[in-house]
Coordinates of C-alpha atoms and ligand atoms in Angstrom, one line a residue:
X172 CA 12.3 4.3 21.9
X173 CA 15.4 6.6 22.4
X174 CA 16.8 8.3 19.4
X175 CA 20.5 9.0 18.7
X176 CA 22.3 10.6 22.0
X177 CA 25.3 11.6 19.9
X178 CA 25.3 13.2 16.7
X179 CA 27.9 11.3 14.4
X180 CA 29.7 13.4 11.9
X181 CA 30.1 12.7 8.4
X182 CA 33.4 12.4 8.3
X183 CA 32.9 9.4 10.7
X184 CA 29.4 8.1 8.5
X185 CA 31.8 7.9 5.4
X186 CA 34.5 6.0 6.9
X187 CA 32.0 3.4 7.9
X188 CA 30.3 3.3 4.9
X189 CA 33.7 2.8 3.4
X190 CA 34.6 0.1 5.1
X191 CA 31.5 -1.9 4.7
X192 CA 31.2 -4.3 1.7
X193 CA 27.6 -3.9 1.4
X194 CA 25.9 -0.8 0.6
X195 CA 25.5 2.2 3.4
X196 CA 22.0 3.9 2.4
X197 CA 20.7 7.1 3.6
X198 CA 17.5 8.9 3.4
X199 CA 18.4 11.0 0.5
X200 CA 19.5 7.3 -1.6
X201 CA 17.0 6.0 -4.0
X202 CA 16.2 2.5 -2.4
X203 CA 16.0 4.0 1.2
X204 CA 12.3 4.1 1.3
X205 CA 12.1 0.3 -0.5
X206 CA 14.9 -1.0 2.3
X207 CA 12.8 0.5 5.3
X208 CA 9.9 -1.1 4.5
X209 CA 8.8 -3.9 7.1
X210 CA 5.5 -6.3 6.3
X211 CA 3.4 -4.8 8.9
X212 CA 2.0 -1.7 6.9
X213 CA 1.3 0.3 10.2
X214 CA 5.2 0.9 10.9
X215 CA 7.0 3.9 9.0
X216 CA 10.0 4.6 10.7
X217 CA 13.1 6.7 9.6
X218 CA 16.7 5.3 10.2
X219 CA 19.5 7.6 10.3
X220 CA 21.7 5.0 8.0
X221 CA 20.9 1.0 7.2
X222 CA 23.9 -0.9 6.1
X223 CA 23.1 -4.0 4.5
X224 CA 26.0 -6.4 5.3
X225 CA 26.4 -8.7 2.5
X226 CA 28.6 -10.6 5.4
X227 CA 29.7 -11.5 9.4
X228 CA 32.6 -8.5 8.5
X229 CA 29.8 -6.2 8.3
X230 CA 27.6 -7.0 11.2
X231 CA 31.0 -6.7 13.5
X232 CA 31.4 -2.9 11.8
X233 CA 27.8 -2.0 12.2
X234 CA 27.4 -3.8 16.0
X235 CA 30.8 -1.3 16.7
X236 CA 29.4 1.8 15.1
X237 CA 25.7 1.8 16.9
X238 CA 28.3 1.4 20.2
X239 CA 30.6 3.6 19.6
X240 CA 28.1 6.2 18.9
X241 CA 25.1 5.5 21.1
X242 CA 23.4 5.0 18.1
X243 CA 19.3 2.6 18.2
X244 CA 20.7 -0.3 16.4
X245 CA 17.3 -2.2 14.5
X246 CA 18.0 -5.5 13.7
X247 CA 16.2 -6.6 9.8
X248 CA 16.1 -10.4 8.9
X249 CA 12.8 -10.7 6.2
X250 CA 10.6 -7.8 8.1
X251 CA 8.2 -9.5 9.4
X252 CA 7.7 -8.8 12.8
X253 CA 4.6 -7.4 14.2
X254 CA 5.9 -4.9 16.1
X255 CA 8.3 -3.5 13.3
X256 CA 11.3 -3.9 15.7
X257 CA 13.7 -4.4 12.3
X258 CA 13.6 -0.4 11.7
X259 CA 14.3 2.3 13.8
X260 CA 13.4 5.9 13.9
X261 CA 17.1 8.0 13.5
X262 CA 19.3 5.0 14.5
X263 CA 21.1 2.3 12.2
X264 CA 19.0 -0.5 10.6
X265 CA 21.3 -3.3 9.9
X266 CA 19.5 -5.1 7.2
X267 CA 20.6 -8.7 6.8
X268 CA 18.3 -9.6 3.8
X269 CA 21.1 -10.1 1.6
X270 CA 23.0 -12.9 4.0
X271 CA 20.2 -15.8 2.9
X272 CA 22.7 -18.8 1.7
X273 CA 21.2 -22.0 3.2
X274 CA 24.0 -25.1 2.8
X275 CA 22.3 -28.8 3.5
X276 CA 24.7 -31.6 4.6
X277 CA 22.0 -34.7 3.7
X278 CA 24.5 -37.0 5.2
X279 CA 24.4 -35.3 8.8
X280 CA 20.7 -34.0 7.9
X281 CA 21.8 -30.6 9.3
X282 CA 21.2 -26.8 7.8
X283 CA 23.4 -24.0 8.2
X284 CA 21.3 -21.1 7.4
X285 CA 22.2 -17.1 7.2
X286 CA 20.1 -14.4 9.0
X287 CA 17.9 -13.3 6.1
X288 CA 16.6 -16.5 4.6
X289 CA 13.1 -17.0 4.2
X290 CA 11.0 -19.8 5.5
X291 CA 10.8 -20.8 1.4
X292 CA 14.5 -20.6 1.1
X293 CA 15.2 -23.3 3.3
X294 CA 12.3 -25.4 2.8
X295 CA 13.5 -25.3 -1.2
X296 CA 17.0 -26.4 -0.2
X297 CA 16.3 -28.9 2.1
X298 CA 13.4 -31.0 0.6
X299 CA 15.2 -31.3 -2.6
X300 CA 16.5 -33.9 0.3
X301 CA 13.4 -35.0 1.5
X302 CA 14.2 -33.1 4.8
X303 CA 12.6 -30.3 6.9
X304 CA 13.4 -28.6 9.8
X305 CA 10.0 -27.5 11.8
X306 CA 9.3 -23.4 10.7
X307 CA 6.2 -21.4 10.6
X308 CA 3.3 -21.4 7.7
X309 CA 4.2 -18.4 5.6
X310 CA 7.1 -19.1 3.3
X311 CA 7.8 -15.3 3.1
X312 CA 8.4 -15.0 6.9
X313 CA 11.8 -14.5 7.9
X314 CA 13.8 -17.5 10.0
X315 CA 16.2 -15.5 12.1
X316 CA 12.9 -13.4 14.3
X317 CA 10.8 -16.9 13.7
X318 CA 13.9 -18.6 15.3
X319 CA 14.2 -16.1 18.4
X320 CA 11.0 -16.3 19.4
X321 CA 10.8 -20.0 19.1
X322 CA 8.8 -20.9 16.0
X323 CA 6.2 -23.3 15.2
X324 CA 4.1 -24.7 12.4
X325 CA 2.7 -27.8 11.2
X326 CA 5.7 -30.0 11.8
X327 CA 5.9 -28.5 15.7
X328 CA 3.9 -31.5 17.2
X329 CA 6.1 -34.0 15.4
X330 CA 9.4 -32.4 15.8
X331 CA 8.7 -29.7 18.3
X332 CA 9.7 -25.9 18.3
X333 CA 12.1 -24.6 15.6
X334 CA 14.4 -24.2 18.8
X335 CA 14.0 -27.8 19.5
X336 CA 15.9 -28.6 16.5
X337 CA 18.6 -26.0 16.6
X338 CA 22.0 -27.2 16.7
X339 CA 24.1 -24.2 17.2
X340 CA 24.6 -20.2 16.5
X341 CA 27.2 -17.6 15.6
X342 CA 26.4 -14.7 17.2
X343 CA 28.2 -11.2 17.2
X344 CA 27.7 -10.1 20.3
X345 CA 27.6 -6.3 21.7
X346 CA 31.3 -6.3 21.9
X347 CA 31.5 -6.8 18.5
X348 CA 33.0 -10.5 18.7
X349 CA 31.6 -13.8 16.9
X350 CA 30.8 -16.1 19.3
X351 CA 30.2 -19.8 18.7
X352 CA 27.0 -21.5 21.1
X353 CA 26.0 -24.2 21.4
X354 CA 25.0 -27.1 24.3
X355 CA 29.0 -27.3 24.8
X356 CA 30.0 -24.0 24.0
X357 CA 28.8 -20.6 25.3
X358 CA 26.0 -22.5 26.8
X359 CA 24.0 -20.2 28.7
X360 CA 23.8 -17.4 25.4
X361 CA 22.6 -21.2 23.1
X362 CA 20.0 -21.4 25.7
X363 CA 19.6 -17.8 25.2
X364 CA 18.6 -17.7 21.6
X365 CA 16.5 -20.2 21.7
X366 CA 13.0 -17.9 22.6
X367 CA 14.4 -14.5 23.7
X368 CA 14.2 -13.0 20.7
X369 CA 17.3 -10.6 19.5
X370 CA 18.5 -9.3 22.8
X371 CA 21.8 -10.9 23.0
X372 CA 23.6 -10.0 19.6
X373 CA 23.1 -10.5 16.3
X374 CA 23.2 -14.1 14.8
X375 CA 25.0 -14.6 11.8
X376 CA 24.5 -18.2 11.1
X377 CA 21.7 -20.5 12.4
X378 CA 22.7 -24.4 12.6
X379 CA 19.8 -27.0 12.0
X380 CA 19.1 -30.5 12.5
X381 CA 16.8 -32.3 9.4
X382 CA 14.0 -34.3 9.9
X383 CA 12.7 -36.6 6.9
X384 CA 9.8 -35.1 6.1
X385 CA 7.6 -35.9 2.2
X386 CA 8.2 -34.4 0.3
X387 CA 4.5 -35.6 -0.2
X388 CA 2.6 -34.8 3.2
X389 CA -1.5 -35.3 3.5
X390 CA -3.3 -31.9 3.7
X391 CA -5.0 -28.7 2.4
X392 CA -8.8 -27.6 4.4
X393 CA -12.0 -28.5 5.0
X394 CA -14.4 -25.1 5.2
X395 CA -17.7 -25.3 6.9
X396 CA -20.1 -22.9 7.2
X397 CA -19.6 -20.1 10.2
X398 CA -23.3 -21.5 11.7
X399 CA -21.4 -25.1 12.3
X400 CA -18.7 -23.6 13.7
X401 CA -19.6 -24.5 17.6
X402 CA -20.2 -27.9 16.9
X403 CA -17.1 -28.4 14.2
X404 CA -14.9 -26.6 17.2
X405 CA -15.5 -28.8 19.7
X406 CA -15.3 -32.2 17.6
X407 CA -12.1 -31.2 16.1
X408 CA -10.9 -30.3 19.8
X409 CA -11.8 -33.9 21.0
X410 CA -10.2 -35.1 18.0
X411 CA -6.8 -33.8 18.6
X412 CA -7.0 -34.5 22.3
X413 CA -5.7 -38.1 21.4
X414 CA -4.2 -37.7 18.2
X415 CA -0.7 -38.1 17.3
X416 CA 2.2 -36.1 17.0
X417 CA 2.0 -36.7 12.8
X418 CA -1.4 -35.0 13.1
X419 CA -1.8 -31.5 13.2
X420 CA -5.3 -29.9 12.9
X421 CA -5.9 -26.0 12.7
X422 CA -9.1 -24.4 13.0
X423 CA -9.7 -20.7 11.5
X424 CA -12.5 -18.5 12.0
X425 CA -12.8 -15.8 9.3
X426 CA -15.2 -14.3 6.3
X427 CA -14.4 -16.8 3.2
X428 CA -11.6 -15.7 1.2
X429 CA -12.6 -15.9 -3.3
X430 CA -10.8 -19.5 -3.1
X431 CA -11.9 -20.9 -6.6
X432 CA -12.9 -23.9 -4.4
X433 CA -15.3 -22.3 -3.0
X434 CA -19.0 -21.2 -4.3
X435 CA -19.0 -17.6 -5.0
X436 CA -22.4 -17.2 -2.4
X437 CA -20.1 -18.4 0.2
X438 CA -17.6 -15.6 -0.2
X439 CA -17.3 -13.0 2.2
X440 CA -19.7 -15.3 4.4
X441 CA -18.4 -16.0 8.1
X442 CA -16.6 -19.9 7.6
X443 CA -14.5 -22.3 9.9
X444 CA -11.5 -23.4 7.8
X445 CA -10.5 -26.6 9.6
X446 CA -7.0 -27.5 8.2
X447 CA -5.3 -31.0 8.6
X448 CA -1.8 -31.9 8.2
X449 CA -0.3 -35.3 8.2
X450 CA 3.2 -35.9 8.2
X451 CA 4.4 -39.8 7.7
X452 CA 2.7 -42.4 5.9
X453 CA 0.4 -41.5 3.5
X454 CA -2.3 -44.1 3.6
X455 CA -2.1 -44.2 7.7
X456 CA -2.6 -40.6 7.2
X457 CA -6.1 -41.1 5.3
X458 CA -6.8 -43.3 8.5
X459 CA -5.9 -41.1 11.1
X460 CA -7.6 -38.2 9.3
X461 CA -10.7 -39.6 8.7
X462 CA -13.1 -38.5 11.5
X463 CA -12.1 -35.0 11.0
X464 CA -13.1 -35.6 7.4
X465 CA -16.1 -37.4 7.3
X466 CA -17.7 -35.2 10.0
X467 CA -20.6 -32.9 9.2
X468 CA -21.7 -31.2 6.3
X469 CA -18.5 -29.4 4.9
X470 CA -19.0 -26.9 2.0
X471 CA -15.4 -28.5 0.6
X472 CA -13.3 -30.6 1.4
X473 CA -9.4 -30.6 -0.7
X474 CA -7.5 -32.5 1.3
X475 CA -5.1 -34.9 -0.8
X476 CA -1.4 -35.2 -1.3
X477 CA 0.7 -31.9 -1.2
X478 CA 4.3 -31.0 -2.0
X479 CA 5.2 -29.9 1.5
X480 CA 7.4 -27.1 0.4
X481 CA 4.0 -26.2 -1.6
X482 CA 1.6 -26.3 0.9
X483 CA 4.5 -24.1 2.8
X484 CA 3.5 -21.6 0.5
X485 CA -0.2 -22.0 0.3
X486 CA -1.5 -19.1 2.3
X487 CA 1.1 -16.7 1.3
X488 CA -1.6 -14.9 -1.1
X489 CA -3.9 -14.1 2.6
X490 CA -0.6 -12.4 4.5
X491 CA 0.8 -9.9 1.7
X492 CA 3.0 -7.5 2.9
X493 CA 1.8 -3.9 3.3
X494 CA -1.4 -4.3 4.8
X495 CA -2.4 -2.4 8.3
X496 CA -1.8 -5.4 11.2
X497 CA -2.5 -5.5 14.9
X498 CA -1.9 -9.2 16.7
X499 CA -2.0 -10.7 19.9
X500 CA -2.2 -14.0 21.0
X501 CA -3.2 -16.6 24.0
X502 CA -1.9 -20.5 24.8
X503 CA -4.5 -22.5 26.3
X504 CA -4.0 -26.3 27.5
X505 CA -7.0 -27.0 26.3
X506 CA -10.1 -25.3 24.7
X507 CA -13.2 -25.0 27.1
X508 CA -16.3 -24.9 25.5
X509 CA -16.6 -21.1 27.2
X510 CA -13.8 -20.7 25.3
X511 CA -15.2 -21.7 21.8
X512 CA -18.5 -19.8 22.3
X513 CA -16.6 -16.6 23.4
X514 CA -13.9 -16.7 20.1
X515 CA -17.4 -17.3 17.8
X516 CA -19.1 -14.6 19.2
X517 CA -16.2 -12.1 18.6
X518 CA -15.8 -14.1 15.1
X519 CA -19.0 -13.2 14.5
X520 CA -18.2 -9.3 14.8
X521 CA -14.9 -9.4 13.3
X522 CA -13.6 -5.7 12.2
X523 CA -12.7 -6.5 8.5
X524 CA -12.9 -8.8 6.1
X525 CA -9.1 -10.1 6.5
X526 CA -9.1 -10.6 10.0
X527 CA -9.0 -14.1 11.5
X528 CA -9.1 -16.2 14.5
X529 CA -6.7 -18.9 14.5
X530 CA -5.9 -21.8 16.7
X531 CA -3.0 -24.0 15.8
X532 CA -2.5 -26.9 17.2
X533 CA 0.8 -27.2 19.2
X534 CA 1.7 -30.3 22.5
X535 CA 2.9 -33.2 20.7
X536 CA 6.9 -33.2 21.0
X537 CA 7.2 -29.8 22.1
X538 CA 5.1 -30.6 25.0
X539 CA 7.8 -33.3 26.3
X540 CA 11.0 -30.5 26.3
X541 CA 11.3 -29.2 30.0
X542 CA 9.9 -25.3 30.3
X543 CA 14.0 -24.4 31.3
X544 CA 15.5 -26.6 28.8
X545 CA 15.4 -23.3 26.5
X546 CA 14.2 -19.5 27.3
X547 CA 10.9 -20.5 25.0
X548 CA 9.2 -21.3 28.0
X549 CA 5.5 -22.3 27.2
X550 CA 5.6 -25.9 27.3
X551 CA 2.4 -26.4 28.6
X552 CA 0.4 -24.9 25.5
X553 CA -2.0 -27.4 23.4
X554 CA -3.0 -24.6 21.3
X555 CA -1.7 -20.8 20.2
X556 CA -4.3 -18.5 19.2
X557 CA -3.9 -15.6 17.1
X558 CA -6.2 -12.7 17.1
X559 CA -5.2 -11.5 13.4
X560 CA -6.4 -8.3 13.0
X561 CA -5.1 -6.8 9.4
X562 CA -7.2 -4.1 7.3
X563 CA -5.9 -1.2 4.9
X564 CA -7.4 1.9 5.4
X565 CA -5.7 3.8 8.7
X566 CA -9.2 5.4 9.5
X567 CA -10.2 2.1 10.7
X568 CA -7.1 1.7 12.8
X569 CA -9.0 2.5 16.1
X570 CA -11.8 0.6 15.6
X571 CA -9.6 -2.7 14.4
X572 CA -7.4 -2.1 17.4
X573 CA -10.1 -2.3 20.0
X574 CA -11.7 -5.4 18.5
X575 CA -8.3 -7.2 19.0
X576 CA -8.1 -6.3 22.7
X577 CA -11.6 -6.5 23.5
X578 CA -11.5 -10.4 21.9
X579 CA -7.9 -11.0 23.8
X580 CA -9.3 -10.0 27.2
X581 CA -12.5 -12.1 26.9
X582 CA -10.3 -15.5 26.2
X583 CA -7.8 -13.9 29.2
X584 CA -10.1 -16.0 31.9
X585 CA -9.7 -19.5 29.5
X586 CA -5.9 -18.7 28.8
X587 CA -2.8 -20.0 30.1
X588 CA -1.7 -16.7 30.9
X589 CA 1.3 -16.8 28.2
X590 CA 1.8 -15.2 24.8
X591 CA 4.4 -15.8 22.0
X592 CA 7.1 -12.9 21.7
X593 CA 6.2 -13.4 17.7
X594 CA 3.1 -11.7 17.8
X595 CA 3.5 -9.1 20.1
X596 CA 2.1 -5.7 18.3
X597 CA 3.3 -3.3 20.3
X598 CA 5.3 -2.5 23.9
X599 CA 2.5 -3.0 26.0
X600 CA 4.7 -4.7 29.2
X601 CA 3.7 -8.5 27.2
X602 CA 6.9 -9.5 27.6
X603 CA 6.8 -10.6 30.9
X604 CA 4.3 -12.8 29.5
X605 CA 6.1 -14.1 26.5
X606 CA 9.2 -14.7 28.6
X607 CA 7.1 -16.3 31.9
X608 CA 9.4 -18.2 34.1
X609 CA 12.4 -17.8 32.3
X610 CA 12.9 -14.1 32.8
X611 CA 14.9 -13.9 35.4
X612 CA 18.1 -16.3 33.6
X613 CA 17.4 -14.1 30.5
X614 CA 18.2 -11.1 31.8
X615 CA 21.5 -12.4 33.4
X616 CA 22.9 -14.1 30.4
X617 CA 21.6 -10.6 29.2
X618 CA 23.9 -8.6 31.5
X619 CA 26.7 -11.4 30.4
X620 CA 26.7 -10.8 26.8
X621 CA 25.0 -7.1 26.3
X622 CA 25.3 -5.2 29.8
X623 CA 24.5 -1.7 28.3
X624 CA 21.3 -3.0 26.6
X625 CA 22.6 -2.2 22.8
X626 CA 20.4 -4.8 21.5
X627 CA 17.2 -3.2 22.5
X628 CA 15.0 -3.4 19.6
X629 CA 13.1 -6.3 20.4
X630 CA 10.8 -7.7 22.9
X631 CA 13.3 -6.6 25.6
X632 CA 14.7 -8.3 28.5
X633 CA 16.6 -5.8 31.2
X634 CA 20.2 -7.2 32.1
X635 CA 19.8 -8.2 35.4
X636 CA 21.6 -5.8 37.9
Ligands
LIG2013 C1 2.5 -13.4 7.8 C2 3.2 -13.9 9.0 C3 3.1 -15.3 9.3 C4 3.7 -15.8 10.5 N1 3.6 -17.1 10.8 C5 4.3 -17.6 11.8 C6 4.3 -19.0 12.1 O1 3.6 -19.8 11.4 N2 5.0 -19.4 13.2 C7 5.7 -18.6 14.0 O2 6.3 -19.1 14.9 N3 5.7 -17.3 13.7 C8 5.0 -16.7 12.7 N4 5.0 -15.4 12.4 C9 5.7 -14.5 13.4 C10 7.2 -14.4 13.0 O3 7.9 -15.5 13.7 C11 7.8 -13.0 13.5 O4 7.1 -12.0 12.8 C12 9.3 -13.0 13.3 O5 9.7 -11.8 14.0 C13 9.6 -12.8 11.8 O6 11.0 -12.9 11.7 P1 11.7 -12.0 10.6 O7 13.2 -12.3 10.5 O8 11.0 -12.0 9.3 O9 11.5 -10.6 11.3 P2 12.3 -9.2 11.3 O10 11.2 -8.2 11.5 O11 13.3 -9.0 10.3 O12 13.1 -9.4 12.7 C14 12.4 -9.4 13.9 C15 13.2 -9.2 15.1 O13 14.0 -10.3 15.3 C16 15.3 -10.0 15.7 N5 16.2 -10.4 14.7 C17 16.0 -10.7 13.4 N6 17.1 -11.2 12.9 C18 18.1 -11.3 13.8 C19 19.4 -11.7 13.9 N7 20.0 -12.2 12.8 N8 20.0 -11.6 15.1 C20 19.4 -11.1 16.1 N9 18.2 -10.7 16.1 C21 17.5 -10.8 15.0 C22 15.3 -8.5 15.9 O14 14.9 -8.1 17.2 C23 14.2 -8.1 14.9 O15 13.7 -6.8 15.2 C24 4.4 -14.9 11.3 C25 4.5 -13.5 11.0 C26 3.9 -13.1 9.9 C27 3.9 -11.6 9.6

């Protein structure tokens, strides 16, 4: 990544941390080293200066100061991107962790959200309506990157992407002025936002439509033992061929976490952790979820009646920030039985005890939005698999790394041949499969709205020529 072309004088550092009404940190301040800090432990980068706007005033000064002096301009929502894109080596970090208001209008069942709220700071706002808009499983993860990329979780089959239910953005865009978008208004930069990622300016307000959701949904997990894995694998796939879009079931391979659930000979053991989600009527949800259930010999089985903004927090205590990650995922329309024996045989030689295999469950209502109706093009994916490779000791970094490639080129041949921009590790030319048949209109609304490429932290997309 390029590092500052220009060296800015102080004079010109202290005028723009004067002007800013959040703080301007350097690397001599004492919270510079907490404020750098992204979840991905791997990533230790050095900014030159983060400014953490405490509003839209501050993102315009910051956007003009990385222009006006060819400075790396990282964008920081909550952190936690894979690829550490929120913090740059001798550039500015505009840190937006302090903008996280969330106002809910119950009437109109919409959300207007700032850049740094967490998935738990709009799930607390908007179920003390009973509504929900779709978001991913981690309450810690931030919504502006989630949002970007496209987001999904268990409400995605029901309600469909996290783009699918975005109303409208303010953006500040490389110019340094706030644009309004949405399907009226600035249309091509709304359809913009909604999957590539950061690359056309920063957003300072995300605009939501609600969904009555709970607040009691049917869920929690079923763990078998990793030698029933095959046969659990392929009858939870022929389950969820015909289920419907209130059912969502996940399937995790991994080494048993301590749960107290679970008997302490089982810990550490190799498990499937099947986990089904309802969302709608409770006692049609103990119908519909039955077969996955009563199938098989489970070690446990805790499904019952959740708090959704609970269960939205449940595995918060597995993804911690600080640990080493390396991620990479595959769609696939459906899951071949090649393709189950191939992710048990790597499951069976994952490289640490925190790494996982996950397949969530996706089709549903994000299946039925066109591929072009937003620049989150995979449409066409029944399933997202992560390869979740996380450790703590950086000897082991090579050893963890390989694992995770070796595993994602095996599942290549059974793959759709697209990834998700979210768990992108690293610039390794996988945008051009995050972004598939989109790319082309993403760089030109690209070269409308940031021609110089200011906005390059991120998965990037080129403005056309
Ligand atoms: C533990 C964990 C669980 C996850 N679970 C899910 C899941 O269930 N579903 C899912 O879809 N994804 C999931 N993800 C992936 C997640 O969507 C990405 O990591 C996303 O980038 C996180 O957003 P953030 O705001 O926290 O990231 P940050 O690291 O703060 O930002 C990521 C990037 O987004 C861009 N960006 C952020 N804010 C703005 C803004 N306001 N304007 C313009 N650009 C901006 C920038 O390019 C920035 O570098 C998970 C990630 C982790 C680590």
């Amino acid at each position: 990544m390029a590092v500052t072309t220009t060296p800015v004088d102080d004079g010109a550092i202290d005028g723009f941390g004067e002007g800013l009404h959040g703080e301007l940190l350097r690397p001599e301040d004492p919270n510079y080293d907490e404020t750098r800090a992204v979840w991905n432990g791997m990533i230790d980068r050095r900014p030159a200066l983060i400014a953490r706007a405490r509003g839209i005033s501050d993102v315009i000064a910051a956007v003009d100061f990385a222009r006006e002096h060819d400075m790396v301009l990282a964008i920081r929502g909550a952190g936690h991107n894979i690829a550490g894109n929120a913090v740059c080596d001798d550039g500015l970090m505009l840190d937006l962790s302090a903008m996280r208001s969330v106002q809910v209008d119950p009437e109109e069942k919409t959300a207007r959200v700032e850049p740094g709220a967490t998935l738990a700071d709009v799930d607390h706002e908007t179920q003390a309506f009973g509504l929900a808009t779709p978001l991913g499983i981690n309450s810690t993860t931030g919504v502006a990157g989630l949002t970007l990329g496209g987001g999904f979780g268990w409400l995605t089959r029901r309600y469909g992407m996290t783009v699918d239910s975005l109303r409208s953005v303010d953006v500040v865009t490389a110019d340094g002025k706030l644009r309004h978008a949405n399907e009226d208004e600035n249309e091509d930069l709304f359809w913009g936002v909604r999957g590539g990622g950061g690359n056309f300016g920063v957003v300072t307000a995300f605009e939501f439509d609600l969904h009555e959701v709970g607040p009691e949904v049917l869920t929690g997990m079923v763990v078998y033992h990793g030698a029933d894995a095959p046969d659990v694998l392929r009858h939870v796939r022929d389950f969820n061929e015909t289920a419907p879009d209130e059912s969502a079931v996940w399937m995790v391979l991994r080494k048993a976490p301590p749960l107290p659930f679970l008997p302490e000979e089982v810990h550490g053991e190799d498990v499937l952790v099947v986990v089904p989600f309802y969302a709608g009527d409770m006692a049609a949800g103990e119908d519909v979820l039955a077969p996955i259930r009563e199938y098989g010999e489970p070690i446990a089985d805790v499904v019952s009646p959740h708090q959704y903004a609970e269960f939205q927090q449940a595995f918060d205590p597995l993804l911690e920030p600080g640990a080493r990650n390396y991620w990479k995922s595959h769609n696939f329309s459906t899951l071949s039985d090649e393709a189950i024996e191939t992710a048990i045989e790597y499951a069976q030689e994952l490289p640490s005890p925190q790494s996982e295999i996950f397949f969530a469950q996706l089709g549903g209502a994000m299946k039925r939005v066109p591929a072009d109706a937003t620049a989150y093009p995979h449409r066409d994916a029944e399933y997202a698999m992560n390869v979740h490779t996380r450790w703590e000791d950086p000897a082991d970094d090579d050893r963890c790394i390989a694992w995770a490639r070796a595993f994602f080129d095996a599942m290549a041949p059974y793959a759709t041949g697209g990834v998700y921009m979210n768990f992108i590790s690293e610039d390794e030319g996988e945008e051009n499969l995050a972004y598939g048949t989109n790319q082309q209109r993403l760089a030109e609304v690209k070269a409308a709205y940031d021609p110089e490429n200011l906005f390059r932290m991120n998965q990037n997309v080129k403005p056309a020529t």
